[in-house]
Amino acid sequence: MDNSIILIAAGVIIGLIIGFIIAKALEKNNASKLVKEAKKNAILILKEANSEGETIKKDKILQAKEKFLELKAEHEKVILGRDKKMAEAEKRIRDKESQISNELSKTKKLSESLESKEKDYDHRIDVLEKKQEEIDRLHKSQVQQLEVISSLSAEEAKAQLVESLKGEAKNDAMAYIQSSLEEAKLTAEQDAKKIIINTIQRIGTEEAVDNCVSVFNIESDDVKGRIIGREGRNIRAIEAATGVEIIVDDTPEAIILSCFDSVRREIARLSLHKLVTDGRIHPARIEEVVEKTKKQIEQEIIEVGKRTVIDLGIHNLHPELIKMVGRMKYRSSYGQNLLQHSREVAKLCGVMAAELGLNPKLAKRAGLLHDIGKVPDAEADMETPHAILGMQWAEKFGEKDEVCNAIGAHHDEIEMKSLLAPIIQVCDAISGARPGARRQVLDSYIQRLKDLEDIAFGFNGVKKAYAIQAGRELRVIVESEKVDDQKAAELSFSISQKVQTDMTYPGQVKVTVIRETRAVNIAK
């Protein structure tokens, strides 16, 4: 049993040894094959690398040659350019040398000519000096002969001659002065009229007379009902927000806006146009549109001022003065539109200043600004005469002394210190004196309506006041926090009594006090 185990173990060991030997032999054989294949692959890789290297080498050589040729061409171009510039510079130098040589030859000829003329002049001076000595000698001999003949010395004769000439000169001068004065008196008035007539004839303007009514055109009469609203709430809201009376009658496709203040009337007209175009007409929307329109009018006032100064060729005007010029569009002076009047005065002043040989641009500037005091910002400014107020504003915003004096003196409130002031005064009178230019009645009517509104503003708690229906009604809107219903009735009575005692007017004035309470909340 033990022998068999030993034999089996020996057979296994021998088998393992034989298998190991066979495995080593096979491994060696495989390794030699792999080495051979690796050598072959290495040779192939070297050949490919050599061929690629040759190709790259050739490409690089070609690129280097091309780059060399490009650089060479650029270098040759630069050299050619330099050569060309050098050739041009040499040409200019040669031209300058030839020009200098020509000028030198001319200068040489001129110097020779001057030398010859100088010699000629010296010879002539010598001859003249000799002749002058001879003339002096002859003059002395003649004077001596005259003294012997007249029994007077030369000084005595000269004194008598001077006295006689003085008398004659005085008589001639007095006669000339008298004739000049008489001629000036005869022609001064004629020349002044001629200058004024020429100035008027060269200015063509429209007769701009403001009224108190605007017509708002609508597409159909159905829009009237929408503007009036349910139970008239829309039309009441528009009147309360703008202070303009809206007249809706049987006139086809038209609504009448009545108000003495042209700014309010324009705000109402533009607001109605926006509301009708939009289609949404209700009290809240009306108030929103009116507020936006007021801001739009302020911007339009600035644009009107800018266009006016550009049209008249006036430069470097202060922005505040430009705004005041724009406000003139919505003001009137005795029924005449203030902006049109100021433009007309500016043109007249420019023409008249040119006729008199003065500065027309400065005259235009003073003519345009002469009535800016008629557009006061605050109620306190209304107590100052408009000429003085305009002069103060012009001084405040850096205008020249001549312009300020002309503005302040055009109604003789202050002394005139330059020729510009009487020109402004004359042109202002010309513009206002044209037939149809002004209407005194309209201005007094507008002033009466303003006074009516000022009376209402004199009471506490008054928020807005509008004179409507040609001054037959005063509509007063009060602050609900300060005035209750009982005080509203008392306020209406007090205002009516104040109007009755302080104003003179035809007919009756109806005083309506409106008190409104609103509660607003926002749902988020």
Short mmCIF file of C-alpha atoms in Angstrom, two decimals:
data_model
loop_
_atom_site.label_atom_id
_atom_site.label_comp_id
_atom_site.label_asym_id
_atom_site.label_seq_id
_atom_site.Cartn_x
_atom_site.Cartn_y
_atom_site.Cartn_z
CA MET A 1 0.00 0.00 0.00
CA ASP A 2 2.73 2.37 0.92
CA ASN A 3 4.68 1.44 -2.20
CA SER A 4 1.76 2.23 -4.44
CA ILE A 5 1.34 5.64 -2.84
CA ILE A 6 5.01 6.36 -3.34
CA LEU A 7 4.81 5.36 -6.95
CA ILE A 8 1.79 7.54 -7.56
CA ALA A 9 3.50 10.48 -5.85
CA ALA A 10 6.66 9.91 -7.86
CA GLY A 11 4.62 9.74 -11.08
CA VAL A 12 2.86 12.98 -10.24
CA ILE A 13 6.14 14.74 -9.49
CA ILE A 14 7.68 13.46 -12.69
CA GLY A 15 4.63 14.60 -14.63
CA LEU A 16 4.88 18.02 -13.08
CA ILE A 17 8.54 18.27 -13.96
CA ILE A 18 7.90 17.21 -17.52
CA GLY A 19 4.99 19.67 -17.82
CA PHE A 20 7.18 22.46 -16.44
CA ILE A 21 9.90 21.69 -18.94
CA ILE A 22 7.41 21.57 -21.80
CA ALA A 23 5.86 24.90 -20.63
CA LYS A 24 9.29 26.56 -20.50
CA ALA A 25 10.08 25.32 -23.97
CA LEU A 26 6.79 26.62 -25.33
CA GLU A 27 7.22 29.95 -23.53
CA LYS A 28 10.70 30.36 -24.98
CA ASN A 29 9.42 29.60 -28.43
CA ASN A 30 6.60 32.16 -28.05
CA ALA A 31 9.00 34.77 -26.69
CA SER A 32 11.31 34.38 -29.67
CA LYS A 33 8.34 34.79 -31.99
CA LEU A 34 7.22 37.94 -30.15
CA VAL A 35 10.74 39.36 -30.28
CA LYS A 36 10.90 38.76 -34.02
CA GLU A 37 7.51 40.40 -34.57
CA ALA A 38 8.52 43.35 -32.37
CA LYS A 39 11.71 43.81 -34.36
CA LYS A 40 9.71 43.74 -37.61
CA ASN A 41 7.23 46.32 -36.19
CA ALA A 42 10.07 48.50 -34.98
CA ILE A 43 11.69 48.42 -38.41
CA LEU A 44 8.37 49.36 -40.04
CA ILE A 45 7.79 52.18 -37.53
CA LEU A 46 11.30 53.51 -38.15
CA LYS A 47 10.73 53.44 -41.90
CA GLU A 48 7.41 55.26 -41.55
CA ALA A 49 8.96 57.77 -39.14
CA ASN A 50 11.82 58.38 -41.55
CA SER A 51 9.40 58.89 -44.45
CA GLU A 52 7.18 61.23 -42.40
CA GLY A 53 10.24 63.12 -41.20
CA GLU A 54 11.38 63.58 -44.79
CA THR A 55 7.90 64.82 -45.75
CA ILE A 56 7.76 67.24 -42.82
CA LYS A 57 11.28 68.39 -43.58
CA LYS A 58 10.34 69.11 -47.19
CA ASP A 59 7.17 70.96 -46.10
CA LYS A 60 9.07 73.07 -43.62
CA ILE A 61 11.72 73.87 -46.20
CA LEU A 62 8.97 74.93 -48.66
CA GLN A 63 7.26 77.04 -46.01
CA ALA A 64 10.57 78.64 -45.06
CA LYS A 65 11.23 79.43 -48.72
CA GLU A 66 7.74 80.94 -49.14
CA LYS A 67 8.14 83.01 -45.97
CA PHE A 68 11.55 84.14 -47.18
CA LEU A 69 10.06 85.18 -50.52
CA GLU A 70 7.25 87.06 -48.78
CA LEU A 71 9.65 88.86 -46.47
CA LYS A 72 11.89 89.62 -49.40
CA ALA A 73 8.95 91.06 -51.38
CA GLU A 74 7.85 93.18 -48.43
CA HIS A 75 11.39 94.36 -47.89
CA GLU A 76 11.71 95.27 -51.56
CA LYS A 77 8.36 97.11 -51.35
CA VAL A 78 9.56 99.07 -48.32
CA ILE A 79 12.82 99.87 -50.07
CA LEU A 80 10.93 100.99 -53.18
CA GLY A 81 8.67 103.17 -51.05
CA ARG A 82 11.66 104.74 -49.35
CA ASP A 83 13.35 105.28 -52.66
CA LYS A 84 10.19 106.91 -53.99
CA LYS A 85 9.96 109.20 -50.97
CA MET A 86 13.61 110.07 -51.27
CA ALA A 87 13.12 110.85 -54.95
CA GLU A 88 10.13 113.08 -54.15
CA ALA A 89 12.09 114.81 -51.39
CA GLU A 90 14.99 115.39 -53.76
CA LYS A 91 12.59 116.78 -56.34
CA ARG A 92 11.06 119.15 -53.80
CA ILE A 93 14.54 120.25 -52.72
CA ARG A 94 15.50 120.89 -56.35
CA ASP A 95 12.27 122.86 -56.90
CA LYS A 96 12.94 124.92 -53.77
CA GLU A 97 16.52 125.54 -54.85
CA SER A 98 15.36 126.74 -58.25
CA GLN A 99 12.66 128.93 -56.59
CA ILE A 100 15.21 130.39 -54.19
CA SER A 101 17.61 131.09 -57.02
CA ASN A 102 14.78 132.85 -58.95
CA GLU A 103 13.88 134.91 -55.89
CA LEU A 104 17.53 135.80 -55.36
CA SER A 105 17.84 136.99 -58.93
CA LYS A 106 14.61 139.05 -58.54
CA THR A 107 15.87 140.49 -55.25
CA LYS A 108 19.16 141.43 -56.91
CA LYS A 109 17.33 143.20 -59.74
CA LEU A 110 15.09 145.03 -57.24
CA SER A 111 18.07 146.16 -55.16
CA GLU A 112 19.79 147.47 -58.28
CA SER A 113 16.59 149.31 -59.30
CA LEU A 114 16.24 150.77 -55.79
CA GLU A 115 19.83 151.99 -55.83
CA SER A 116 19.30 153.76 -59.13
CA LYS A 117 16.02 155.32 -57.91
CA GLU A 118 17.68 156.40 -54.66
CA LYS A 119 20.41 158.19 -56.62
CA ASP A 120 17.75 159.86 -58.76
CA TYR A 121 15.79 160.97 -55.64
CA ASP A 122 18.94 162.39 -54.01
CA HIS A 123 19.62 164.44 -57.13
CA ARG A 124 16.00 165.72 -57.17
CA ILE A 125 16.15 166.65 -53.47
CA ASP A 126 19.29 168.69 -54.09
CA VAL A 127 17.56 170.52 -56.96
CA LEU A 128 14.44 171.18 -54.83
CA GLU A 129 16.48 172.54 -51.93
CA LYS A 130 18.18 174.99 -54.27
CA LYS A 131 14.80 176.07 -55.70
CA GLN A 132 13.34 176.44 -52.16
CA GLU A 133 16.21 178.74 -51.15
CA GLU A 134 15.59 180.84 -54.24
CA ILE A 135 11.83 181.02 -53.50
CA ASP A 136 12.46 182.09 -49.88
CA ARG A 137 14.79 184.84 -51.07
CA LEU A 138 12.22 186.10 -53.59
CA HIS A 139 9.40 185.92 -50.91
CA LYS A 140 11.41 188.08 -48.51
CA SER A 141 12.09 190.66 -51.19
CA GLN A 142 8.36 190.77 -52.12
CA VAL A 143 7.31 191.17 -48.45
CA GLN A 144 9.75 194.04 -48.05
CA GLN A 145 8.37 195.73 -51.17
CA LEU A 146 4.75 195.27 -49.92
CA GLU A 147 5.62 196.74 -46.50
CA VAL A 148 7.11 199.80 -48.25
CA ILE A 149 4.04 200.20 -50.47
CA SER A 150 1.35 199.63 -47.71
CA SER A 151 3.21 201.37 -44.88
CA LEU A 152 2.34 198.27 -42.67
CA SER A 153 4.53 195.56 -41.30
CA ALA A 154 3.88 191.91 -42.13
CA GLU A 155 2.59 191.11 -38.58
CA GLU A 156 0.11 194.04 -38.63
CA ALA A 157 -1.25 193.00 -42.03
CA LYS A 158 -1.61 189.41 -40.83
CA ALA A 159 -3.55 190.49 -37.71
CA GLN A 160 -5.99 192.59 -39.78
CA LEU A 161 -6.55 189.71 -42.18
CA VAL A 162 -7.19 187.25 -39.32
CA GLU A 163 -9.76 189.57 -37.70
CA SER A 164 -11.66 190.01 -40.95
CA LEU A 165 -11.64 186.26 -41.58
CA LYS A 166 -12.90 185.58 -38.04
CA GLY A 167 -15.91 187.84 -38.52
CA GLU A 168 -16.78 186.28 -41.84
CA ALA A 169 -16.37 182.75 -40.38
CA LYS A 170 -18.67 183.56 -37.42
CA ASN A 171 -21.38 184.90 -39.68
CA ASP A 172 -21.14 181.89 -42.01
CA ALA A 173 -21.16 179.43 -39.08
CA MET A 174 -24.25 181.03 -37.46
CA ALA A 175 -26.10 181.00 -40.77
CA TYR A 176 -25.18 177.34 -41.35
CA ILE A 177 -26.24 176.32 -37.82
CA GLN A 178 -29.56 178.15 -38.16
CA SER A 179 -30.32 176.55 -41.51
CA SER A 180 -29.30 173.10 -40.18
CA LEU A 181 -31.60 173.47 -37.15
CA GLU A 182 -34.53 174.53 -39.30
CA GLU A 183 -33.90 171.65 -41.70
CA ALA A 184 -33.63 169.16 -38.79
CA LYS A 185 -36.92 170.39 -37.31
CA LEU A 186 -38.64 169.99 -40.67
CA THR A 187 -37.21 166.57 -41.45
CA ALA A 188 -37.00 164.90 -37.99
CA GLU A 189 -40.71 164.12 -37.74
CA GLN A 190 -40.82 163.04 -41.38
CA ASP A 191 -37.82 160.71 -40.94
CA ALA A 192 -39.29 159.21 -37.75
CA LYS A 193 -42.60 158.52 -39.51
CA LYS A 194 -40.71 157.01 -42.44
CA ILE A 195 -38.79 154.60 -40.16
CA ILE A 196 -41.97 153.55 -38.33
CA ILE A 197 -43.94 153.06 -41.56
CA ASN A 198 -41.13 151.04 -43.14
CA THR A 199 -40.97 148.88 -40.03
CA ILE A 200 -44.73 148.24 -39.98
CA GLN A 201 -44.84 147.45 -43.71
CA ARG A 202 -42.09 144.86 -43.40
CA ILE A 203 -43.92 142.91 -40.66
CA GLY A 204 -46.98 140.90 -41.68
CA THR A 205 -48.83 139.36 -38.73
CA GLU A 206 -52.24 137.92 -38.02
CA GLU A 207 -54.81 139.72 -35.91
CA ALA A 208 -54.78 137.34 -32.93
CA VAL A 209 -57.83 137.96 -30.72
CA ASP A 210 -58.58 135.33 -28.08
CA ASN A 211 -62.12 134.37 -27.13
CA CYS A 212 -63.51 132.38 -24.24
CA VAL A 213 -65.08 129.47 -26.14
CA SER A 214 -63.62 126.37 -27.82
CA VAL A 215 -65.54 123.90 -29.98
CA PHE A 216 -64.84 120.20 -29.49
CA ASN A 217 -65.85 118.22 -32.57
CA ILE A 218 -67.20 114.66 -32.20
CA GLU A 219 -67.90 111.98 -34.77
CA SER A 220 -71.55 111.36 -33.84
CA ASP A 221 -74.16 112.57 -31.37
CA ASP A 222 -74.02 109.18 -29.58
CA VAL A 223 -70.74 110.32 -27.99
CA LYS A 224 -72.58 113.18 -26.27
CA GLY A 225 -74.52 110.72 -24.11
CA ARG A 226 -71.31 108.94 -23.08
CA ILE A 227 -69.68 112.27 -22.18
CA ILE A 228 -72.71 113.29 -20.09
CA GLY A 229 -72.82 109.89 -18.33
CA ARG A 230 -75.47 108.42 -16.09
CA GLU A 231 -77.37 111.24 -14.42
CA GLY A 232 -74.69 113.65 -15.64
CA ARG A 233 -71.89 112.26 -13.44
CA ASN A 234 -69.24 112.30 -16.19
CA ILE A 235 -69.84 115.88 -17.24
CA ARG A 236 -69.85 117.00 -13.60
CA ALA A 237 -66.55 115.18 -13.02
CA ILE A 238 -64.97 116.88 -16.06
CA GLU A 239 -66.18 120.32 -14.96
CA ALA A 240 -64.96 119.74 -11.39
CA ALA A 241 -61.51 118.52 -12.53
CA THR A 242 -60.87 121.23 -15.17
CA GLY A 243 -62.96 124.23 -14.09
CA VAL A 244 -64.41 124.50 -17.59
CA GLU A 245 -68.11 124.72 -18.33
CA ILE A 246 -69.18 122.09 -20.89
CA ILE A 247 -72.23 123.04 -22.95
CA VAL A 248 -73.98 120.12 -24.67
CA ASP A 249 -76.82 121.44 -26.84
CA ASP A 250 -78.49 120.64 -30.15
CA THR A 251 -75.43 121.67 -32.18
CA PRO A 252 -74.67 118.64 -34.38
CA GLU A 253 -71.38 116.82 -33.79
CA ALA A 254 -69.99 119.52 -31.49
CA ILE A 255 -69.60 120.29 -27.78
CA ILE A 256 -68.79 123.80 -26.54
CA LEU A 257 -66.12 124.38 -23.87
CA SER A 258 -66.46 127.74 -22.11
CA CYS A 259 -63.83 129.24 -19.81
CA PHE A 260 -61.99 132.56 -19.60
CA ASP A 261 -58.66 130.78 -18.86
CA SER A 262 -57.29 129.40 -22.12
CA VAL A 263 -54.99 126.93 -20.27
CA ARG A 264 -57.96 125.27 -18.56
CA ARG A 265 -59.87 125.24 -21.83
CA GLU A 266 -56.99 123.53 -23.63
CA ILE A 267 -56.62 120.96 -20.81
CA ALA A 268 -60.35 120.19 -21.06
CA ARG A 269 -60.21 119.88 -24.85
CA LEU A 270 -57.22 117.51 -24.84
CA SER A 271 -58.70 115.47 -21.98
CA LEU A 272 -62.01 115.05 -23.84
CA HIS A 273 -60.13 114.02 -26.98
CA LYS A 274 -58.22 111.31 -25.06
CA LEU A 275 -61.36 110.07 -23.28
CA VAL A 276 -63.42 109.86 -26.48
CA THR A 277 -60.57 108.12 -28.33
CA ASP A 278 -60.03 105.64 -25.50
CA GLY A 279 -63.74 105.00 -24.97
CA ARG A 280 -63.48 104.58 -21.17
CA ILE A 281 -65.35 107.55 -19.70
CA HIS A 282 -66.04 107.45 -15.96
CA PRO A 283 -65.14 109.81 -13.06
CA ALA A 284 -61.98 107.99 -11.93
CA ARG A 285 -60.67 107.77 -15.49
CA ILE A 286 -61.54 111.43 -16.09
CA GLU A 287 -59.45 112.60 -13.11
CA GLU A 288 -56.50 110.44 -14.22
CA VAL A 289 -56.60 111.77 -17.79
CA VAL A 290 -56.91 115.40 -16.63
CA GLU A 291 -53.81 115.05 -14.40
CA LYS A 292 -51.80 113.56 -17.28
CA THR A 293 -52.99 116.32 -19.62
CA LYS A 294 -51.90 119.02 -17.16
CA LYS A 295 -48.37 117.56 -17.18
CA GLN A 296 -48.49 117.38 -21.00
CA ILE A 297 -49.49 121.05 -21.19
CA GLU A 298 -46.49 121.99 -19.00
CA GLN A 299 -44.17 120.17 -21.42
CA GLU A 300 -45.92 121.79 -24.39
CA ILE A 301 -45.38 125.23 -22.82
CA ILE A 302 -41.62 124.56 -22.75
CA GLU A 303 -41.67 123.36 -26.38
CA VAL A 304 -43.60 126.48 -27.49
CA GLY A 305 -40.99 128.67 -25.76
CA LYS A 306 -38.12 126.80 -27.45
CA ARG A 307 -39.75 127.05 -30.91
CA THR A 308 -40.39 130.77 -30.42
CA VAL A 309 -36.78 131.66 -29.51
CA ILE A 310 -35.48 129.48 -32.37
CA ASP A 311 -37.83 131.16 -34.89
CA LEU A 312 -36.68 134.60 -33.77
CA GLY A 313 -32.98 133.64 -33.74
CA ILE A 314 -32.49 134.34 -30.04
CA HIS A 315 -29.75 132.30 -28.36
CA ASN A 316 -28.57 131.48 -24.81
CA LEU A 317 -31.89 132.34 -23.16
CA HIS A 318 -32.29 130.99 -19.62
CA PRO A 319 -34.63 127.92 -19.38
CA GLU A 320 -36.92 129.74 -16.92
CA LEU A 321 -37.33 132.64 -19.36
CA ILE A 322 -38.06 130.12 -22.14
CA LYS A 323 -40.81 128.63 -19.96
CA MET A 324 -42.28 132.11 -19.37
CA VAL A 325 -42.27 132.77 -23.12
CA GLY A 326 -44.20 129.51 -23.62
CA ARG A 327 -46.77 130.52 -20.99
CA MET A 328 -47.51 133.64 -23.03
CA LYS A 329 -49.39 131.41 -25.50
CA TYR A 330 -52.13 131.01 -22.91
CA ARG A 331 -52.29 134.66 -21.81
CA SER A 332 -53.94 137.67 -23.39
CA SER A 333 -53.35 141.40 -23.18
CA TYR A 334 -56.49 143.46 -23.86
CA GLY A 335 -57.82 140.57 -25.91
CA GLN A 336 -54.59 140.19 -27.91
CA ASN A 337 -52.68 136.91 -27.56
CA LEU A 338 -49.61 137.76 -25.48
CA LEU A 339 -47.21 135.43 -27.33
CA GLN A 340 -48.28 136.71 -30.76
CA HIS A 341 -48.01 140.29 -29.45
CA SER A 342 -44.49 139.64 -28.07
CA ARG A 343 -43.35 137.95 -31.31
CA GLU A 344 -44.69 140.88 -33.29
CA VAL A 345 -42.94 143.41 -31.02
CA ALA A 346 -39.69 141.42 -31.30
CA LYS A 347 -39.83 141.50 -35.12
CA LEU A 348 -40.72 145.20 -35.15
CA CYS A 349 -37.84 145.96 -32.77
CA GLY A 350 -35.37 143.99 -34.89
CA VAL A 351 -36.37 145.85 -38.07
CA MET A 352 -36.41 149.28 -36.40
CA ALA A 353 -33.04 148.69 -34.73
CA ALA A 354 -31.56 147.68 -38.09
CA GLU A 355 -32.96 150.86 -39.68
CA LEU A 356 -31.31 152.94 -36.93
CA GLY A 357 -27.98 151.09 -37.10
CA LEU A 358 -28.35 149.40 -33.69
CA ASN A 359 -28.01 145.74 -32.70
CA PRO A 360 -31.13 143.96 -34.10
CA LYS A 361 -30.55 140.72 -32.14
CA LEU A 362 -30.47 142.57 -28.81
CA ALA A 363 -33.59 144.51 -29.82
CA LYS A 364 -35.43 141.26 -30.68
CA ARG A 365 -34.45 139.81 -27.33
CA ALA A 366 -35.81 142.80 -25.42
CA GLY A 367 -38.96 142.90 -27.56
CA LEU A 368 -39.76 139.24 -26.87
CA LEU A 369 -39.21 139.58 -23.11
CA HIS A 370 -40.86 143.00 -22.59
CA ASP A 371 -44.16 141.52 -21.30
CA ILE A 372 -42.95 138.46 -19.34
CA GLY A 373 -44.15 140.22 -16.19
CA LYS A 374 -47.72 139.49 -17.36
CA VAL A 375 -47.32 135.77 -16.59
CA PRO A 376 -46.75 135.83 -12.80
CA ASP A 377 -46.10 132.59 -10.90
CA ALA A 378 -47.47 133.68 -7.55
CA GLU A 379 -50.27 135.94 -6.38
CA ALA A 380 -47.73 138.22 -4.66
CA ASP A 381 -46.15 138.98 -8.05
CA MET A 382 -49.46 140.43 -9.30
CA GLU A 383 -49.05 143.45 -7.01
CA THR A 384 -45.86 144.54 -8.87
CA PRO A 385 -46.23 146.37 -12.23
CA HIS A 386 -45.57 143.92 -15.02
CA ALA A 387 -42.73 146.02 -16.52
CA ILE A 388 -40.86 146.14 -13.18
CA LEU A 389 -41.54 142.44 -12.53
CA GLY A 390 -40.25 141.53 -15.99
CA MET A 391 -37.10 143.62 -15.43
CA GLN A 392 -36.48 141.89 -12.09
CA TRP A 393 -36.81 138.46 -13.70
CA ALA A 394 -34.51 139.45 -16.57
CA GLU A 395 -31.87 140.65 -14.08
CA LYS A 396 -32.29 137.47 -12.04
CA PHE A 397 -31.69 135.24 -15.06
CA GLY A 398 -28.61 137.08 -16.36
CA GLU A 399 -29.88 139.35 -19.16
CA LYS A 400 -27.82 142.40 -20.21
CA ASP A 401 -28.39 145.80 -18.58
CA GLU A 402 -29.71 147.29 -21.84
CA VAL A 403 -32.35 144.55 -22.14
CA CYS A 404 -33.38 144.86 -18.47
CA ASN A 405 -33.68 148.65 -18.72
CA ALA A 406 -35.74 148.40 -21.92
CA ILE A 407 -38.16 145.93 -20.26
CA GLY A 408 -38.58 148.08 -17.15
CA ALA A 409 -38.88 151.40 -18.99
CA HIS A 410 -41.32 150.51 -21.77
CA HIS A 411 -44.20 151.97 -19.68
CA ASP A 412 -42.07 154.80 -18.17
CA GLU A 413 -41.86 153.19 -14.70
CA ILE A 414 -38.10 153.82 -14.70
CA GLU A 415 -35.72 156.12 -16.60
CA MET A 416 -34.61 155.09 -20.09
CA LYS A 417 -30.84 154.62 -20.25
CA SER A 418 -30.30 153.44 -23.85
CA LEU A 419 -31.79 153.82 -27.33
CA LEU A 420 -33.18 150.30 -27.01
CA ALA A 421 -35.81 151.39 -24.45
CA PRO A 422 -37.70 153.89 -26.67
CA ILE A 423 -37.61 151.36 -29.53
CA ILE A 424 -39.36 148.78 -27.32
CA GLN A 425 -41.90 151.39 -26.19
CA VAL A 426 -42.67 152.49 -29.76
CA CYS A 427 -42.96 148.94 -31.12
CA ASP A 428 -45.20 147.92 -28.21
CA ALA A 429 -47.49 150.84 -29.06
CA ILE A 430 -47.45 149.94 -32.77
CA SER A 431 -48.42 146.33 -32.07
CA GLY A 432 -51.26 147.31 -29.73
CA ALA A 433 -52.55 150.15 -31.90
CA ARG A 434 -53.21 148.08 -35.02
CA PRO A 435 -56.91 148.02 -35.93
CA GLY A 436 -58.53 144.92 -34.40
CA ALA A 437 -55.48 143.96 -32.37
CA ARG A 438 -56.93 144.54 -28.92
CA ARG A 439 -60.30 144.57 -27.21
CA GLN A 440 -60.54 146.34 -23.89
CA VAL A 441 -63.87 144.68 -23.05
CA LEU A 442 -62.53 141.11 -23.10
CA ASP A 443 -59.65 141.97 -20.79
CA SER A 444 -61.93 143.59 -18.20
CA TYR A 445 -64.28 140.60 -18.46
CA ILE A 446 -61.44 138.13 -17.78
CA GLN A 447 -60.23 140.26 -14.88
CA ARG A 448 -63.73 140.21 -13.36
CA LEU A 449 -63.82 136.39 -13.52
CA LYS A 450 -60.37 136.17 -11.91
CA ASP A 451 -61.48 138.50 -9.13
CA LEU A 452 -64.55 136.32 -8.60
CA GLU A 453 -62.37 133.23 -8.15
CA ASP A 454 -59.95 135.12 -5.85
CA ILE A 455 -62.82 135.97 -3.50
CA ALA A 456 -63.59 132.26 -3.07
CA PHE A 457 -59.94 131.43 -2.42
CA GLY A 458 -59.94 133.98 0.39
CA PHE A 459 -61.98 131.61 2.61
CA ASN A 460 -60.50 128.73 4.61
CA GLY A 461 -61.06 125.18 3.41
CA VAL A 462 -61.50 126.12 -0.28
CA LYS A 463 -59.61 123.69 -2.52
CA LYS A 464 -60.68 124.82 -6.00
CA ALA A 465 -62.83 127.64 -7.38
CA TYR A 466 -64.12 128.04 -10.95
CA ALA A 467 -66.09 130.93 -12.42
CA ILE A 468 -68.37 129.51 -15.12
CA GLN A 469 -71.32 130.56 -17.27
CA ALA A 470 -69.69 133.92 -18.09
CA GLY A 471 -69.40 134.76 -14.40
CA ARG A 472 -73.02 133.99 -13.55
CA GLU A 473 -71.98 130.98 -11.43
CA LEU A 474 -69.11 130.42 -9.00
CA ARG A 475 -68.44 126.75 -8.34
CA VAL A 476 -66.39 126.14 -5.16
CA ILE A 477 -64.88 122.75 -4.20
CA VAL A 478 -63.95 122.45 -0.50
CA GLU A 479 -61.84 120.02 1.52
CA SER A 480 -64.15 117.53 3.25
CA GLU A 481 -61.82 117.21 6.28
CA LYS A 482 -61.99 120.95 7.07
CA VAL A 483 -65.54 121.80 6.01
CA ASP A 484 -68.60 119.79 7.06
CA ASP A 485 -72.09 120.03 5.56
CA GLN A 486 -73.22 122.84 7.86
CA LYS A 487 -70.08 124.87 7.22
CA ALA A 488 -70.51 124.31 3.48
CA ALA A 489 -73.89 126.02 3.61
CA GLU A 490 -72.42 128.85 5.71
CA LEU A 491 -69.50 129.16 3.31
CA SER A 492 -71.84 129.47 0.32
CA PHE A 493 -73.72 132.29 2.08
CA SER A 494 -70.51 134.06 3.14
CA ILE A 495 -69.03 133.94 -0.36
CA SER A 496 -72.25 135.25 -1.92
CA GLN A 497 -72.30 138.18 0.55
CA LYS A 498 -68.62 138.92 -0.17
CA VAL A 499 -69.25 138.93 -3.92
CA GLN A 500 -72.28 141.16 -3.45
CA THR A 501 -70.39 143.76 -1.41
CA ASP A 502 -66.99 143.75 -3.18
CA MET A 503 -67.90 143.42 -6.87
CA THR A 504 -69.96 145.23 -9.47
CA TYR A 505 -71.62 142.96 -12.00
CA PRO A 506 -74.82 142.71 -14.07
CA GLY A 507 -77.46 140.15 -13.11
CA GLN A 508 -76.93 137.49 -10.43
CA VAL A 509 -74.06 135.23 -9.40
CA LYS A 510 -74.91 131.72 -8.19
CA VAL A 511 -72.47 130.34 -5.59
CA THR A 512 -72.33 126.53 -5.46
CA VAL A 513 -70.23 124.85 -2.76
CA ILE A 514 -69.37 121.18 -3.42
CA ARG A 515 -68.22 118.90 -0.61
CA GLU A 516 -67.21 115.35 -1.53
CA THR A 517 -66.05 112.47 0.66
CA ARG A 518 -64.23 109.46 -0.77
CA ALA A 519 -63.23 106.15 0.79
CA VAL A 520 -60.58 104.26 -1.20
CA ASN A 521 -59.18 100.80 -0.42
CA ILE A 522 -57.07 98.43 -2.49
CA ALA A 523 -57.72 94.68 -2.68
CA LYS A 524 -54.50 92.69 -3.11
#
